[in-house]
Coordinates of C-alpha atoms in Angstrom, one line a residue:
Chain C
M542 CA 7.2 -10.1 27.4
I543 CA 4.7 -7.9 25.5
T544 CA 1.4 -8.4 27.3
G545 CA -1.6 -6.4 28.5
L546 CA -3.2 -3.4 26.8
S547 CA -1.2 -1.8 23.9
A548 CA -3.1 1.4 23.0
F549 CA -2.8 2.9 19.5
P550 CA -3.4 6.6 19.4
L551 CA -4.3 8.6 16.3
T552 CA -1.6 10.9 14.8
P553 CA -3.7 14.0 14.4
I554 CA -3.0 16.1 11.3
A555 CA -3.3 19.9 11.4
G556 CA -4.8 22.0 8.7
D557 CA -1.5 22.7 7.0
G558 CA -0.8 18.9 6.7
S559 CA 1.8 18.8 9.5
V560 CA 1.4 16.6 12.6
D561 CA -0.6 18.4 15.3
E562 CA 2.0 17.8 18.0
K563 CA 0.1 19.5 20.8
A564 CA -2.9 17.3 20.2
F565 CA -0.7 14.2 19.8
I566 CA 1.0 14.8 23.2
G567 CA -2.5 15.2 24.7
L568 CA -3.5 11.8 23.4
V569 CA -0.4 10.2 24.8
E570 CA -0.9 11.9 28.2
R571 CA -4.5 10.6 28.2
L572 CA -3.1 7.1 27.8
V573 CA -0.6 7.7 30.6
T574 CA -3.4 8.9 32.9
A575 CA -5.5 5.9 32.1
G576 CA -2.6 3.5 32.9
V577 CA -2.2 1.5 29.7
D578 CA 0.6 -1.1 29.5
W579 CA 2.1 0.0 26.2
I580 CA 1.7 3.1 24.1
A581 CA 1.8 2.3 20.4
P582 CA 2.0 5.4 18.2
L583 CA 2.3 5.0 14.4
G584 CA 0.1 1.9 14.1
S585 CA -2.5 1.8 11.4
T586 CA -4.6 4.1 13.6
G587 CA -1.6 6.3 13.9
S588 CA -1.4 6.8 10.1
Y589 CA 2.2 5.6 9.8
A590 CA 1.6 4.8 6.2
Y591 CA 0.9 8.5 5.5
L592 CA 3.9 10.2 7.2
R593 CA 7.4 11.0 6.1
P594 CA 10.3 9.4 7.9
D595 CA 11.2 12.7 9.6
E596 CA 7.7 13.0 10.9
R597 CA 7.7 9.4 12.1
A598 CA 10.9 10.0 14.0
R599 CA 9.5 13.2 15.6
V600 CA 6.2 11.5 16.6
T601 CA 8.2 8.7 18.2
R602 CA 10.4 11.1 20.2
L603 CA 7.3 13.0 21.4
A604 CA 5.6 9.7 22.5
V605 CA 8.7 8.6 24.4
E606 CA 9.1 12.0 26.1
H607 CA 5.5 12.1 27.3
A608 CA 5.0 8.4 28.1
A609 CA 6.1 8.8 31.7
G610 CA 8.0 5.6 31.6
I611 CA 5.3 3.5 29.9
P612 CA 7.1 1.5 27.1
V613 CA 6.5 2.7 23.6
M614 CA 6.0 0.4 20.6
V615 CA 6.4 2.0 17.2
G616 CA 5.2 1.1 13.7
I617 CA 8.1 0.8 11.2
G618 CA 6.2 -0.6 8.2
A619 CA 7.0 0.6 4.6
T620 CA 6.8 -1.0 1.2
R621 CA 10.5 -1.4 0.9
T622 CA 13.0 -3.2 3.2
R623 CA 15.6 -0.4 2.9
E624 CA 13.0 2.1 4.3
V625 CA 12.0 -0.3 7.1
L626 CA 15.6 -0.6 8.2
K627 CA 16.0 3.2 8.3
L628 CA 12.7 3.6 10.2
A629 CA 13.8 0.9 12.7
E630 CA 17.1 2.8 13.3
D631 CA 15.2 6.1 13.7
A632 CA 12.7 4.5 16.2
Q633 CA 15.4 3.0 18.3
T634 CA 17.4 6.2 18.4
A635 CA 14.2 8.0 19.5
G636 CA 13.8 5.6 22.4
A637 CA 11.3 3.0 21.2
S638 CA 11.1 -0.1 23.4
A639 CA 9.6 -2.3 20.7
L640 CA 9.0 -2.1 16.9
L641 CA 5.8 -3.1 15.1
L642 CA 6.2 -4.4 11.6
A643 CA 3.5 -5.2 9.1
P644 CA 4.3 -6.6 5.6
V645 CA 3.1 -3.5 3.8
S646 CA 2.6 -4.3 0.2
Y647 CA 2.1 -2.8 -3.2
Q648 CA 3.0 -5.7 -5.4
P649 CA 1.5 -8.8 -3.8
L650 CA 4.0 -10.4 -1.5
T651 CA 5.0 -14.1 -1.3
A652 CA 5.6 -15.9 1.9
D653 CA 9.3 -15.9 1.0
D654 CA 9.3 -12.1 0.6
V655 CA 7.7 -11.7 4.0
F656 CA 10.0 -14.1 5.7
G657 CA 13.0 -12.3 4.1
L658 CA 11.7 -9.0 5.3
Y659 CA 11.5 -10.1 9.0
E660 CA 14.8 -11.9 8.6
D661 CA 16.5 -8.7 7.3
V662 CA 15.0 -6.5 9.9
T663 CA 15.5 -8.7 13.0
R664 CA 19.1 -9.1 12.0
E665 CA 19.7 -5.4 12.4
V666 CA 17.7 -4.3 15.4
S667 CA 18.3 -4.6 19.1
V668 CA 14.8 -4.2 20.5
P669 CA 11.8 -6.6 20.4
V670 CA 9.8 -6.8 17.2
V671 CA 6.1 -7.4 17.0
V672 CA 4.8 -9.1 13.8
Y673 CA 1.8 -7.1 12.6
D674 CA -0.7 -9.4 10.8
N675 CA -3.3 -7.0 9.4
P676 CA -4.7 -8.4 6.1
G677 CA -7.2 -5.5 5.9
T678 CA -4.5 -3.1 5.2
T679 CA -1.5 -5.2 3.9
H680 CA -3.6 -7.6 1.8
F681 CA -1.1 -10.3 2.9
V682 CA -2.4 -13.5 4.6
F683 CA 0.0 -15.3 7.0
T684 CA 0.0 -19.1 6.9
D685 CA 0.7 -21.2 10.0
E686 CA 4.0 -22.2 8.4
L687 CA 5.0 -18.6 8.1
Y688 CA 4.0 -17.8 11.6
Q689 CA 6.2 -20.6 12.7
A690 CA 9.2 -19.6 10.6
V691 CA 9.0 -15.9 11.6
G692 CA 8.3 -16.7 15.2
R693 CA 11.7 -18.5 15.4
L694 CA 13.6 -15.4 14.3
P695 CA 15.6 -13.6 17.0
R696 CA 14.0 -10.6 18.6
I697 CA 10.5 -11.6 17.5
A698 CA 8.5 -11.0 20.7
S699 CA 4.9 -11.0 19.8
I700 CA 2.4 -11.5 17.0
K701 CA -0.6 -9.1 16.6
I702 CA -3.2 -11.4 15.1
P703 CA -6.4 -10.5 13.4
G704 CA -9.5 -10.8 15.6
A705 CA -10.9 -13.9 14.0
A706 CA -7.6 -15.8 14.5
S707 CA -8.0 -15.4 18.3
A708 CA -10.4 -18.4 18.2
R709 CA -7.3 -20.4 17.3
V710 CA -5.0 -19.1 19.9
G711 CA -4.2 -22.5 21.3
E712 CA -3.2 -23.9 17.9
L713 CA -1.1 -20.8 17.1
R714 CA 0.7 -21.0 20.4
E715 CA 1.8 -24.6 19.6
L716 CA 3.6 -23.1 16.5
L717 CA 5.6 -20.5 18.5
P718 CA 8.4 -20.4 21.0
A719 CA 7.2 -19.8 24.6
H720 CA 8.6 -16.3 24.8
V721 CA 6.5 -15.1 21.7
T722 CA 3.2 -13.6 23.0
L723 CA 0.0 -13.5 21.0
G724 CA -2.1 -10.3 21.0
V725 CA -5.5 -9.9 19.6
S726 CA -6.5 -7.0 17.4
G727 CA -9.8 -6.0 15.9
D728 CA -11.5 -4.3 18.8
A729 CA -14.8 -6.3 18.6
F730 CA -12.7 -9.4 19.4
G731 CA -10.7 -7.9 22.3
A732 CA -12.6 -9.5 25.2
A733 CA -13.1 -12.8 23.4
G734 CA -9.4 -12.9 22.4
L735 CA -8.2 -12.2 25.9
I736 CA -10.5 -14.8 27.3
A737 CA -9.4 -17.3 24.7
G738 CA -5.9 -16.9 26.0
C739 CA -4.3 -14.1 24.1
D740 CA -1.6 -12.4 26.2
G741 CA -2.5 -8.9 25.1
W742 CA -4.8 -6.7 23.2
Y743 CA -3.5 -4.4 20.5
T744 CA -6.4 -1.9 20.6
A745 CA -7.3 1.0 18.4
V746 CA -10.3 2.0 20.5
G747 CA -8.1 1.9 23.5
G748 CA -5.9 4.6 21.9
T749 CA -8.7 7.1 22.0
L750 CA -11.0 5.7 24.7
P751 CA -8.6 3.9 27.0
T752 CA -11.0 3.5 30.0
P753 CA -13.5 0.9 28.5
A754 CA -10.6 -1.0 26.9
L755 CA -8.8 -1.2 30.3
T756 CA -12.1 -2.3 32.0
I757 CA -12.1 -5.3 29.6
T758 CA -8.4 -6.0 29.9
R759 CA -8.1 -5.8 33.7
A760 CA -11.3 -7.9 34.2
V761 CA -9.9 -10.7 32.1
Q762 CA -6.5 -10.4 33.8
A763 CA -8.4 -10.8 37.2
G764 CA -10.3 -13.8 35.9
D765 CA -13.6 -11.9 35.8
H766 CA -14.7 -12.9 32.3
A767 CA -18.3 -11.9 32.8
T768 CA -17.4 -8.2 33.4
A769 CA -15.2 -8.2 30.3
L770 CA -17.9 -9.7 28.1
T771 CA -20.6 -7.4 29.5
E772 CA -18.4 -4.4 28.7
S773 CA -17.6 -5.6 25.2
D774 CA -21.3 -6.3 24.6
R775 CA -22.2 -2.8 25.8
L776 CA -19.8 -1.4 23.2
K777 CA -21.3 -3.4 20.4
P778 CA -22.8 -0.3 18.7
L779 CA -19.2 1.0 18.4
W780 CA -18.0 -2.3 16.9
D781 CA -20.8 -2.1 14.4
L782 CA -19.8 1.4 13.4
F783 CA -16.2 0.2 12.9
A784 CA -17.5 -2.6 10.6
R785 CA -19.7 -0.3 8.7
H786 CA -17.0 2.3 8.0
G787 CA -14.3 -0.1 6.7
G788 CA -12.3 -0.1 10.0
S789 CA -12.1 2.0 13.1
I790 CA -9.9 5.0 12.0
R791 CA -12.6 7.3 10.6
V792 CA -15.0 6.6 13.6
L793 CA -12.2 7.1 16.1
A794 CA -11.2 10.4 14.3
T795 CA -14.8 11.6 14.7
I796 CA -14.8 10.6 18.4
A797 CA -11.5 12.4 19.0
E798 CA -12.8 15.5 17.2
H799 CA -16.1 15.4 19.2
L800 CA -14.2 15.1 22.5
A801 CA -12.0 18.1 21.4
L802 CA -8.9 16.0 21.7
V803 CA -8.0 16.9 18.2
T804 CA -9.1 19.6 15.6
A805 CA -11.3 18.5 12.8
P806 CA -10.5 17.2 10.2
C807 CA -7.6 15.3 11.7
L808 CA -7.0 12.5 9.1
P809 CA -4.4 12.7 6.3
T810 CA -6.0 13.2 2.9
P811 CA -7.1 11.5 0.7
L812 CA -8.8 9.9 3.8
R813 CA -11.9 11.9 4.5
G814 CA -13.8 12.1 7.7
L815 CA -17.3 10.7 8.0
T816 CA -20.2 12.4 6.4
D817 CA -22.3 14.7 8.6
A818 CA -25.0 12.0 8.9
A819 CA -22.5 9.4 10.0
R820 CA -20.9 11.8 12.5
T821 CA -24.3 12.5 14.1
E822 CA -24.8 8.8 14.5
V823 CA -21.4 8.3 16.0
I824 CA -21.9 11.1 18.5
E825 CA -25.4 9.8 19.5
I826 CA -23.9 6.4 20.2
L827 CA -21.0 7.9 22.1
E828 CA -23.4 9.8 24.3
R829 CA -25.7 6.8 24.8
L830 CA -22.7 4.7 25.8
N831 CA -21.5 7.3 28.3
L832 CA -18.2 7.7 26.5
A833 CA -18.6 11.4 25.6
K834 CA -16.1 12.5 28.2
Chain S
M1073 CA -4.8 12.4 -26.9
I1074 CA -3.0 9.6 -25.2
T1075 CA -3.2 6.6 -27.6
G1076 CA -1.1 3.8 -29.0
L1077 CA 1.5 1.8 -27.0
S1078 CA 2.6 3.1 -23.6
A1079 CA 5.6 1.0 -22.5
F1080 CA 6.4 0.6 -18.8
P1081 CA 10.1 -0.2 -18.2
L1082 CA 11.4 -1.7 -15.0
T1083 CA 13.4 0.5 -12.7
P1084 CA 16.4 -1.8 -12.1
I1085 CA 17.9 -1.7 -8.6
A1086 CA 21.6 -2.1 -8.0
G1087 CA 23.2 -4.3 -5.3
D1088 CA 23.5 -1.3 -3.0
G1089 CA 19.8 -0.4 -3.2
S1090 CA 20.3 2.6 -5.5
V1091 CA 18.7 2.9 -9.0
D1092 CA 20.9 1.3 -11.6
E1093 CA 20.9 4.4 -13.8
K1094 CA 23.0 2.9 -16.6
A1095 CA 20.7 -0.1 -17.0
F1096 CA 17.6 2.1 -16.7
I1097 CA 18.9 4.4 -19.6
G1098 CA 19.5 1.2 -21.6
L1099 CA 15.9 0.2 -21.1
V1100 CA 14.6 3.6 -22.2
E1101 CA 16.9 3.6 -25.3
R1102 CA 15.6 0.1 -26.2
L1103 CA 12.0 1.6 -26.2
V1104 CA 13.2 4.5 -28.3
T1105 CA 14.8 2.2 -30.9
A1106 CA 11.6 0.1 -31.0
G1107 CA 9.5 3.1 -31.6
V1108 CA 6.9 3.0 -28.8
D1109 CA 4.4 5.9 -28.6
W1110 CA 4.8 6.7 -24.9
I1111 CA 7.6 5.8 -22.4
A1112 CA 6.1 5.3 -19.0
P1113 CA 8.6 5.0 -16.2
L1114 CA 7.5 4.6 -12.6
G1115 CA 4.5 2.6 -13.3
S1116 CA 3.8 -0.5 -11.1
T1117 CA 6.5 -2.3 -13.2
G1118 CA 8.8 0.6 -12.6
S1119 CA 8.5 0.1 -8.8
Y1120 CA 7.3 3.7 -8.1
A1121 CA 5.9 2.5 -4.8
Y1122 CA 9.4 1.5 -3.6
L1123 CA 11.4 4.6 -4.4
R1124 CA 12.0 7.8 -2.6
P1125 CA 10.8 11.1 -4.0
D1126 CA 14.3 12.2 -4.9
E1127 CA 14.9 8.9 -6.8
R1128 CA 11.6 9.3 -8.6
A1129 CA 12.5 12.8 -9.8
R1130 CA 15.9 11.5 -11.0
V1131 CA 14.4 8.6 -12.9
T1132 CA 12.0 10.9 -14.5
R1133 CA 14.8 13.3 -15.6
L1134 CA 16.8 10.4 -17.0
A1135 CA 13.8 9.1 -19.0
V1136 CA 13.0 12.5 -20.5
E1137 CA 16.7 13.0 -21.4
H1138 CA 17.0 9.7 -23.2
A1139 CA 13.5 9.5 -24.7
A1140 CA 14.5 11.2 -27.9
G1141 CA 11.4 13.3 -28.0
I1142 CA 9.0 10.4 -27.3
P1143 CA 6.6 11.7 -24.6
V1144 CA 7.1 10.5 -21.1
M1145 CA 4.3 9.6 -18.7
V1146 CA 5.3 9.3 -15.0
G1147 CA 3.6 7.5 -12.1
I1148 CA 3.0 9.9 -9.2
G1149 CA 1.0 7.6 -6.9
A1150 CA 1.5 7.7 -3.1
T1151 CA -0.7 7.0 -0.1
R1152 CA -1.1 10.6 0.8
T1153 CA -2.4 13.5 -1.3
R1154 CA 0.4 15.8 0.0
E1155 CA 3.1 13.5 -1.4
V1156 CA 1.2 13.0 -4.7
L1157 CA 1.1 16.8 -5.2
K1158 CA 4.9 17.0 -4.5
L1159 CA 5.6 14.2 -6.9
A1160 CA 3.4 15.8 -9.6
E1161 CA 5.4 19.0 -9.2
D1162 CA 8.7 17.1 -9.4
A1163 CA 7.6 15.2 -12.5
Q1164 CA 6.5 18.3 -14.3
T1165 CA 9.7 20.1 -13.5
A1166 CA 11.6 17.0 -14.8
G1167 CA 9.8 17.3 -18.1
A1168 CA 7.0 14.7 -17.9
S1169 CA 4.3 15.1 -20.6
A1170 CA 1.7 13.3 -18.6
L1171 CA 1.1 12.0 -15.1
L1172 CA -0.2 8.5 -14.1
L1173 CA -2.1 8.4 -10.9
A1174 CA -3.4 5.3 -9.1
P1175 CA -5.4 5.5 -5.8
V1176 CA -2.7 3.9 -3.7
S1177 CA -4.2 2.8 -0.5
Y1178 CA -3.3 1.7 3.0
Q1179 CA -6.6 2.3 4.8
P1180 CA -9.3 1.2 2.4
L1181 CA -10.4 4.2 0.4
T1182 CA -14.0 5.3 -0.3
A1183 CA -15.2 6.6 -3.7
D1184 CA -15.3 10.1 -2.1
D1185 CA -11.7 9.8 -1.0
V1186 CA -10.6 8.8 -4.5
F1187 CA -12.7 11.5 -6.2
G1188 CA -11.2 14.1 -3.8
L1189 CA -7.7 12.9 -4.6
Y1190 CA -8.2 13.4 -8.4
E1191 CA -9.9 16.7 -7.7
D1192 CA -7.1 17.9 -5.6
V1193 CA -4.4 16.8 -8.0
T1194 CA -6.0 17.9 -11.3
R1195 CA -6.5 21.4 -9.7
E1196 CA -2.8 21.8 -9.3
V1197 CA -1.2 20.3 -12.4
S1198 CA -0.7 21.6 -15.9
V1199 CA -0.2 18.4 -17.9
P1200 CA -2.6 15.6 -18.7
V1201 CA -3.4 13.0 -16.0
V1202 CA -4.1 9.3 -16.6
V1203 CA -6.3 7.6 -14.1
Y1204 CA -4.6 4.3 -13.2
D1205 CA -7.2 1.7 -12.2
N1206 CA -5.2 -1.2 -10.9
P1207 CA -7.2 -3.1 -8.2
G1208 CA -4.4 -5.8 -8.0
T1209 CA -2.1 -3.3 -6.3
T1210 CA -4.4 -0.6 -5.0
H1211 CA -7.2 -2.9 -3.8
F1212 CA -9.6 -0.1 -4.9
V1213 CA -12.5 -0.9 -7.3
F1214 CA -13.8 2.0 -9.4
T1215 CA -17.5 2.1 -10.0
D1216 CA -18.9 3.4 -13.3
E1217 CA -20.2 6.5 -11.4
L1218 CA -16.7 7.2 -10.2
Y1219 CA -15.3 6.8 -13.7
Q1220 CA -17.8 9.3 -14.9
A1221 CA -17.2 11.8 -12.1
V1222 CA -13.4 11.6 -12.4
G1223 CA -13.5 11.6 -16.2
R1224 CA -15.2 15.1 -16.1
L1225 CA -12.4 16.7 -14.1
P1226 CA -10.1 19.0 -16.0
R1227 CA -6.8 17.6 -17.3
I1228 CA -8.0 14.0 -17.0
A1229 CA -6.9 12.6 -20.4
S1230 CA -7.2 8.8 -20.2
I1231 CA -8.1 5.9 -18.0
K1232 CA -5.9 2.8 -17.7
I1233 CA -8.5 0.1 -17.3
P1234 CA -8.0 -3.5 -16.1
G1235 CA -7.9 -6.1 -18.8
A1236 CA -11.2 -7.6 -18.0
A1237 CA -12.9 -4.2 -18.3
S1238 CA -11.9 -3.9 -21.9
A1239 CA -14.9 -6.1 -22.8
R1240 CA -17.0 -3.1 -21.7
V1241 CA -15.1 -0.4 -23.6
G1242 CA -18.3 0.7 -25.4
E1243 CA -20.2 1.2 -22.2
L1244 CA -17.3 2.9 -20.5
R1245 CA -16.9 5.3 -23.4
E1246 CA -20.5 6.4 -23.0
L1247 CA -19.6 7.6 -19.5
L1248 CA -16.7 9.8 -20.5
P1249 CA -16.1 13.0 -22.4
A1250 CA -14.9 12.3 -26.0
H1251 CA -11.4 13.6 -25.3
V1252 CA -10.8 11.0 -22.5
T1253 CA -9.1 7.9 -24.1
L1254 CA -9.4 4.4 -22.7
G1255 CA -6.3 2.2 -22.5
V1256 CA -6.2 -1.5 -21.7
S1257 CA -3.7 -2.9 -19.3
G1258 CA -3.2 -6.6 -18.3
D1259 CA -0.9 -7.8 -21.1
A1260 CA -2.9 -10.9 -21.8
F1261 CA -5.8 -8.5 -22.7
G1262 CA -3.8 -6.2 -24.9
A1263 CA -4.8 -7.5 -28.3
A1264 CA -8.5 -8.1 -27.3
G1265 CA -8.7 -4.7 -25.7
L1266 CA -7.4 -2.8 -28.7
I1267 CA -9.7 -4.8 -31.0
A1268 CA -12.6 -4.1 -28.7
G1269 CA -11.9 -0.4 -29.3
C1270 CA -9.5 0.8 -26.6
D1271 CA -7.4 3.7 -27.8
G1272 CA -4.2 2.4 -26.4
W1273 CA -2.4 -0.3 -24.5
Y1274 CA -0.6 0.4 -21.2
T1275 CA 1.8 -2.5 -21.4
A1276 CA 4.3 -3.9 -18.9
V1277 CA 5.6 -6.6 -21.3
G1278 CA 6.1 -3.8 -23.9
G1279 CA 8.5 -2.1 -21.5
T1280 CA 10.9 -5.0 -21.6
L1281 CA 9.9 -6.7 -24.9
P1282 CA 8.6 -3.8 -27.0
T1283 CA 8.8 -5.7 -30.4
P1284 CA 6.0 -8.2 -29.9
A1285 CA 3.8 -5.6 -28.1
L1286 CA 4.3 -3.2 -31.1
T1287 CA 3.5 -6.0 -33.6
I1288 CA 0.1 -6.4 -31.8
T1289 CA -0.5 -2.6 -31.5
R1290 CA 0.4 -1.7 -35.1
A1291 CA -1.6 -4.6 -36.5
V1292 CA -4.8 -3.5 -34.7
Q1293 CA -4.1 0.1 -35.8
A1294 CA -3.9 -1.1 -39.4
G1295 CA -7.1 -3.0 -39.1
D1296 CA -5.3 -6.4 -39.2
H1297 CA -7.0 -8.0 -36.2
A1298 CA -5.9 -11.5 -37.2
T1299 CA -2.2 -10.7 -37.0
A1300 CA -2.7 -9.1 -33.6
L1301 CA -4.6 -12.1 -32.2
T1302 CA -2.1 -14.6 -33.6
E1303 CA 0.8 -12.8 -32.0
S1304 CA -1.1 -12.5 -28.7
D1305 CA -2.0 -16.2 -28.8
R1306 CA 1.7 -17.1 -29.6
L1307 CA 2.6 -15.2 -26.4
K1308 CA 0.1 -17.1 -24.2
P1309 CA 2.9 -19.0 -22.3
L1310 CA 4.1 -15.6 -21.2
W1311 CA 0.6 -14.5 -20.1
D1312 CA 0.3 -17.8 -18.2
L1313 CA 3.6 -17.1 -16.4
F1314 CA 2.4 -13.7 -15.4
A1315 CA -0.8 -15.1 -14.0
R1316 CA 1.1 -17.8 -12.0
H1317 CA 3.5 -15.4 -10.5
G1318 CA 1.0 -12.9 -9.2
G1319 CA 1.6 -10.3 -11.9
S1320 CA 4.2 -9.6 -14.5
I1321 CA 7.0 -7.9 -12.6
R1322 CA 8.9 -10.9 -11.3
V1323 CA 8.8 -12.6 -14.7
L1324 CA 9.8 -9.4 -16.5
A1325 CA 12.7 -8.9 -14.1
T1326 CA 13.9 -12.4 -14.8
I1327 CA 13.6 -11.8 -18.6
A1328 CA 15.5 -8.5 -18.3
E1329 CA 18.2 -10.2 -16.2
H1330 CA 18.5 -13.1 -18.7
L1331 CA 18.8 -10.6 -21.6
A1332 CA 21.6 -8.8 -19.6
L1333 CA 19.6 -5.6 -19.8
V1334 CA 19.9 -5.4 -16.0
T1335 CA 22.0 -7.0 -13.3
A1336 CA 20.3 -9.7 -11.1
P1337 CA 18.7 -9.3 -8.7
C1338 CA 17.0 -6.1 -10.0
L1339 CA 13.9 -5.8 -7.8
P1340 CA 13.6 -3.8 -4.6
T1341 CA 13.4 -6.0 -1.5
P1342 CA 11.3 -7.3 0.1
L1343 CA 10.3 -8.4 -3.5
R1344 CA 12.4 -11.4 -4.4
G1345 CA 13.1 -12.7 -7.8
L1346 CA 11.8 -16.0 -9.0
T1347 CA 13.1 -19.3 -7.7
D1348 CA 15.7 -21.1 -9.8
A1349 CA 13.1 -23.6 -11.1
A1350 CA 10.8 -20.8 -12.1
R1351 CA 13.7 -18.9 -13.8
T1352 CA 14.6 -22.0 -15.8
E1353 CA 11.0 -22.2 -17.0
V1354 CA 10.8 -18.5 -17.9
I1355 CA 14.0 -18.8 -20.0
E1356 CA 12.9 -21.9 -21.8
I1357 CA 9.6 -20.2 -22.7
L1358 CA 11.5 -17.1 -23.8
E1359 CA 13.7 -19.1 -26.1
R1360 CA 10.8 -21.2 -27.4
L1361 CA 9.0 -17.9 -28.3
N1362 CA 12.1 -16.5 -30.0
L1363 CA 12.2 -13.6 -27.5
A1364 CA 15.6 -14.2 -26.1
K1365 CA 17.3 -11.4 -28.0

């Protein structure tokens, strides 16, 4: 069962365009020290869509080697089924304990296309697969019928649902076999999603700042909803920054750079870091929230 | 100057997932026979977003070899600037006369990201670059300010604008240097766009059915707007099919399969062909319009 806190680290890019392996290992070790439940490299935050297959295999190997036994879940998304199958094989060879698959699109996908993708992939793999529903990057919207159909495929172990969908966790659970867990994403919805009954939190903020994300997760797991909501409310300035910058990746890159976990700029171009004014604001908020450590 | 009819052929995929080179050459030769102005492999219709760099280089070489001197424009889009630069180099080495670049996204892009992409690419290349504005696949919307800024970069030769924007061709032209041409895309808007003053038509339908697309283009070029509009109106059932199937690629694949130009299924998975019922409808319309030849 895939439950608890799955933390998505950045994949820092060095000045020459290669993966900054030393910094990446540092990010993984930070998650080990904090005690997350899953380490999830090569999610959206881990820039999987910007890396070559050989780089993705190497990042997976590094994560597994430095995870100290914490299971590693790896993003295998690509526009084409052929490439997804190859990435799945590479990830399994590198020691991944689970695979995360989003319906990455260029031409708009139909529900039949997406079902076929999950059918083709789950037929070939031997480890659990997490369905990655992220319309902000894939531009694909799952229907309940598709959740249900995909949820019945072998090896489907969990669905990473968008934040807003966590309000419907009860309804969604009715559609799925009992062994398929539901995990909330969209960091602003983490506490609410867990309290609403999600089994886990797929968290980008937790990949760079694991401590507050673990505070929220462990509080809900202990039945202490008040502490979880208080911590999530305290972090609201961070959620607001994510919303204002079209997602969390640019803000988290700035935070990782400020904490000297990575070297600036750490995002793959054409993605640019934040402007100087936005960076100043991020750092001010970070310090005000006592997260600058 | 990039003007006239730029025809975008499919890149047919064989049963084993490789490019069906024989069928692709046949599609290129069909465009040569028809007498298009530009041959544009590896556009959205040519599935560039689904092919490996080595396949894209090979497809470009084949197109140039079989183009009989007609200039070849090649799609070099990718999520990452590093890959775009490599694809640009490969395309130039293979003999491309122009490069077509869309701001392909995974993380939502900012205007600064997109300007930076065009700046980084135009700095490195030696052939003309066509800006490919296709929000249906890139999910990026160009502003007039960005058109203007990108249009001033060296080697920018043309902008492929969405169909609806062709109503504003006069306004857009004011923003751009005189040597930057405007080409309409969205096949339903071809005739109207050319009549409104676009210098060219970037056409998907013309990549598979060049004759009616040339009828429209040559009529407008000769000042015979009535003939162009009549032919475009006659093809309306085709435009309606494109709209109903989320774009033209699945319908054009069905047409190419029916005409035995390619072997079914010819699209890269996860993209599926049309259902049997939709295929029957496409073929009926094709025959009714006298295009089944």
